[in-house]
């Protein structure tokens, strides 16, 4: 092992400007070779294998950068740091780096559809003139980060010239993967659990030990930080990572149960009942006068909600706090809560102040996870609710939700009916002695919801995995069938549940193609597990809400399928709506939930 590492050091070593031999760490060229291997594989086990080999070559001060680059980013997901260069700007940088016209770059882009491939070709043509590529990952990362942070006058020119400078110093394969970062088109298809699997395989001896890292990951939501801590201090240090103000906690989520009696049976005693509001999940972080807000999938939404920020500053009587809430548009004239379609108008980049006056939000605060420098995650819900009531003063913008404790099914039904009368979605029923379990979806939180036809019934969030070409006169819209799946969070892969064809309007097909054709891939992605082969595979990114009559068993679908048992499938599936950016593919319904729903059918 030692000899091997020594060989790696020599391979990476260079002379610095003073003529001293030193090891600058992994070269970007080496990392790009790994990107290439990751891109080529169709097997998730191979992904883990390649990743753990890559990580074995990475030093402790590089691991965070490598993790972010693997996700096509230069910061953790929750930091709103985007390089944001359009295709035109990247084409201009390529043109400048290789002394060709921008039009020529764009023309080639038009024919191959991927600026990464264009960059590869251009570099290969110019290759003879290039020095041997020794740029360290750190230098590329910091330069890209610098581009992302460039502001003020001459920003565009600075971005183009800095990227052109980098492109002039790297080889073809590096250039291919390099340009995809500013474009945001890196599509290695690696989920966070797969990276954790590779960490566990390399550092803890087995990928199944991922569980040991997950608790900390759910609290800090930053793979780079987990990597760096693991490399520097081992598992103990990772387990010691704590919740921090300013770093989002992965949201606790709900299971579903269809009737009050079953919930009470399951809990075997009292339950804590709160109304279920249908708006945006907003995780509020207060550190003195600095307030940051995060969405359900950990995106920073601070600039979007100045009204909530004002409310927090006025009402939260604590130096530091982390609160969990659901924000909803409210009509101050009629004193009515508005439906989700109205609330969603507040998700915007422009005209924010104007909209905040027109559609002010109220944040229903249902939990508190941190208070004055201390985590409350391990405390019981009952005790957290007490802290919540002591921390929030008044109900001007933030409205605390103390909820109600009961053990009566009749009372739950009453509260449920009351919620519907108020125009709300239903109830969330919680276990009173449960701690806040970041990232967990279990029966400690249960949603009781109504569907439009009056019965208690829930929809399923599916991920589009591909589509099948259609026949007949609607073909011009690309109409055919969608192959859709759900998420298997244990194996970090997407498994099929249905083909959806009927019921989609021409407009919906157009919308699907508009979005899907941008993320077409030429083979089955490594994290997609399917027996069926569609005409076109697409990267698992688009989430749709689907309603079905029934869940059945099926040998052709891979959701929940084992060597001896068939999978699960949807009968008479139909599209309800496209989910917005609040749901990533990994937030789709899980196999475990699907199986729970299947079992509930028989209970009814
Ligand atoms: P999920 O968030 O569970 O994946 P979803 O986005 O489809 O699912 P629902 O299933 O409708 O949402 O319900 C769960 C969501 O309800 C929570 O994520 C949260 O945003 C919202 N919510 C509203 N009121 C509450 C409450 N009192 N306690 C917890 N969550 C609540």
PDB file of C-alpha atoms and ligand atoms in Angstrom, residues 252-254 274-278 280-281 296 325-326 366 401 425 428 430 441 445 447 449 458 461 579 582-583 587, ligand 1:
ATOM      1  CA  UNK A 252     -38.144  15.284   8.136  1.00  0.00           C
ATOM      2  CA  UNK A 253     -40.893  13.835   5.912  1.00  0.00           C
ATOM      3  CA  UNK A 254     -44.197  12.038   6.383  1.00  0.00           C
ATOM      4  CA  UNK A 274     -51.396  19.745  13.465  1.00  0.00           C
ATOM      5  CA  UNK A 275     -53.094  21.225  10.417  1.00  0.00           C
ATOM      6  CA  UNK A 276     -51.481  20.444   7.089  1.00  0.00           C
ATOM      7  CA  UNK A 277     -50.822  23.624   5.124  1.00  0.00           C
ATOM      8  CA  UNK A 278     -50.198  23.456   1.406  1.00  0.00           C
ATOM      9  CA  UNK A 280     -43.712  25.946   0.504  1.00  0.00           C
ATOM     10  CA  UNK A 281     -41.621  24.295   3.138  1.00  0.00           C
ATOM     11  CA  UNK A 296     -37.616  21.430   1.144  1.00  0.00           C
ATOM     12  CA  UNK A 325     -42.399  25.953   8.663  1.00  0.00           C
ATOM     13  CA  UNK A 326     -44.806  25.933   5.763  1.00  0.00           C
ATOM     14  CA  UNK A 366     -44.493  23.660  13.267  1.00  0.00           C
ATOM     15  CA  UNK A 401     -48.461  25.693  15.564  1.00  0.00           C
ATOM     16  CA  UNK A 425     -55.300  19.906   2.850  1.00  0.00           C
ATOM     17  CA  UNK A 428     -50.229  15.927   9.939  1.00  0.00           C
ATOM     18  CA  UNK A 430     -47.065  13.133  14.846  1.00  0.00           C
ATOM     19  CA  UNK A 441     -39.576   9.434   6.287  1.00  0.00           C
ATOM     20  CA  UNK A 445     -45.017  11.930  11.061  1.00  0.00           C
ATOM     21  CA  UNK A 447     -50.161  12.801   6.677  1.00  0.00           C
ATOM     22  CA  UNK A 449     -55.007  14.022   3.220  1.00  0.00           C
ATOM     23  CA  UNK A 458     -52.748  10.079  -2.256  1.00  0.00           C
ATOM     24  CA  UNK A 461     -44.525  11.217  -7.426  1.00  0.00           C
ATOM     25  CA  UNK A 579     -43.814  18.914 -10.012  1.00  0.00           C
ATOM     26  CA  UNK A 582     -39.360  21.702  -5.143  1.00  0.00           C
ATOM     27  CA  UNK A 583     -38.834  18.032  -5.909  1.00  0.00           C
ATOM     28  CA  UNK A 587     -37.606  13.183  -3.595  1.00  0.00           C
TER      29      UNK A 587
HETATM   30  P1  LIG B   1     -43.331  15.021   0.964  1.00  0.00           P
HETATM   31  O1  LIG B   1     -42.849  16.374   1.379  1.00  0.00           O
HETATM   32  O2  LIG B   1     -43.806  14.190   2.121  1.00  0.00           O
HETATM   33  O3  LIG B   1     -42.436  14.302   0.023  1.00  0.00           O
HETATM   34  P2  LIG B   1     -45.185  16.350  -0.716  1.00  0.00           P
HETATM   35  O4  LIG B   1     -44.215  17.412  -1.052  1.00  0.00           O
HETATM   36  O5  LIG B   1     -45.951  15.718  -1.814  1.00  0.00           O
HETATM   37  O6  LIG B   1     -44.575  15.162   0.114  1.00  0.00           O
HETATM   38  P3  LIG B   1     -47.227  16.235   1.064  1.00  0.00           P
HETATM   39  O7  LIG B   1     -47.144  14.773   0.936  1.00  0.00           O
HETATM   40  O8  LIG B   1     -48.458  16.846   0.562  1.00  0.00           O
HETATM   41  O9  LIG B   1     -46.062  16.956   0.373  1.00  0.00           O
HETATM   42  O10 LIG B   1     -47.028  16.601   2.624  1.00  0.00           O
HETATM   43  C1  LIG B   1     -45.858  16.776   3.336  1.00  0.00           C
HETATM   44  C2  LIG B   1     -45.512  18.242   3.417  1.00  0.00           C
HETATM   45  O11 LIG B   1     -46.508  18.986   4.105  1.00  0.00           O
HETATM   46  C3  LIG B   1     -44.281  18.573   4.237  1.00  0.00           C
HETATM   47  O12 LIG B   1     -43.098  18.349   3.503  1.00  0.00           O
HETATM   48  C4  LIG B   1     -44.472  20.045   4.591  1.00  0.00           C
HETATM   49  O13 LIG B   1     -43.943  20.844   3.547  1.00  0.00           O
HETATM   50  C5  LIG B   1     -45.975  20.218   4.567  1.00  0.00           C
HETATM   51  N1  LIG B   1     -46.588  20.536   5.878  1.00  0.00           N
HETATM   52  C6  LIG B   1     -47.680  21.320   6.041  1.00  0.00           C
HETATM   53  N2  LIG B   1     -48.053  21.428   7.312  1.00  0.00           N
HETATM   54  C7  LIG B   1     -47.179  20.674   8.041  1.00  0.00           C
HETATM   55  C8  LIG B   1     -47.061  20.370   9.433  1.00  0.00           C
HETATM   56  N3  LIG B   1     -47.900  20.836  10.352  1.00  0.00           N
HETATM   57  N4  LIG B   1     -46.027  19.540   9.800  1.00  0.00           N
HETATM   58  C9  LIG B   1     -45.184  19.040   8.895  1.00  0.00           C
HETATM   59  N5  LIG B   1     -45.258  19.298   7.564  1.00  0.00           N
HETATM   60  C10 LIG B   1     -46.246  20.108   7.132  1.00  0.00           C
END
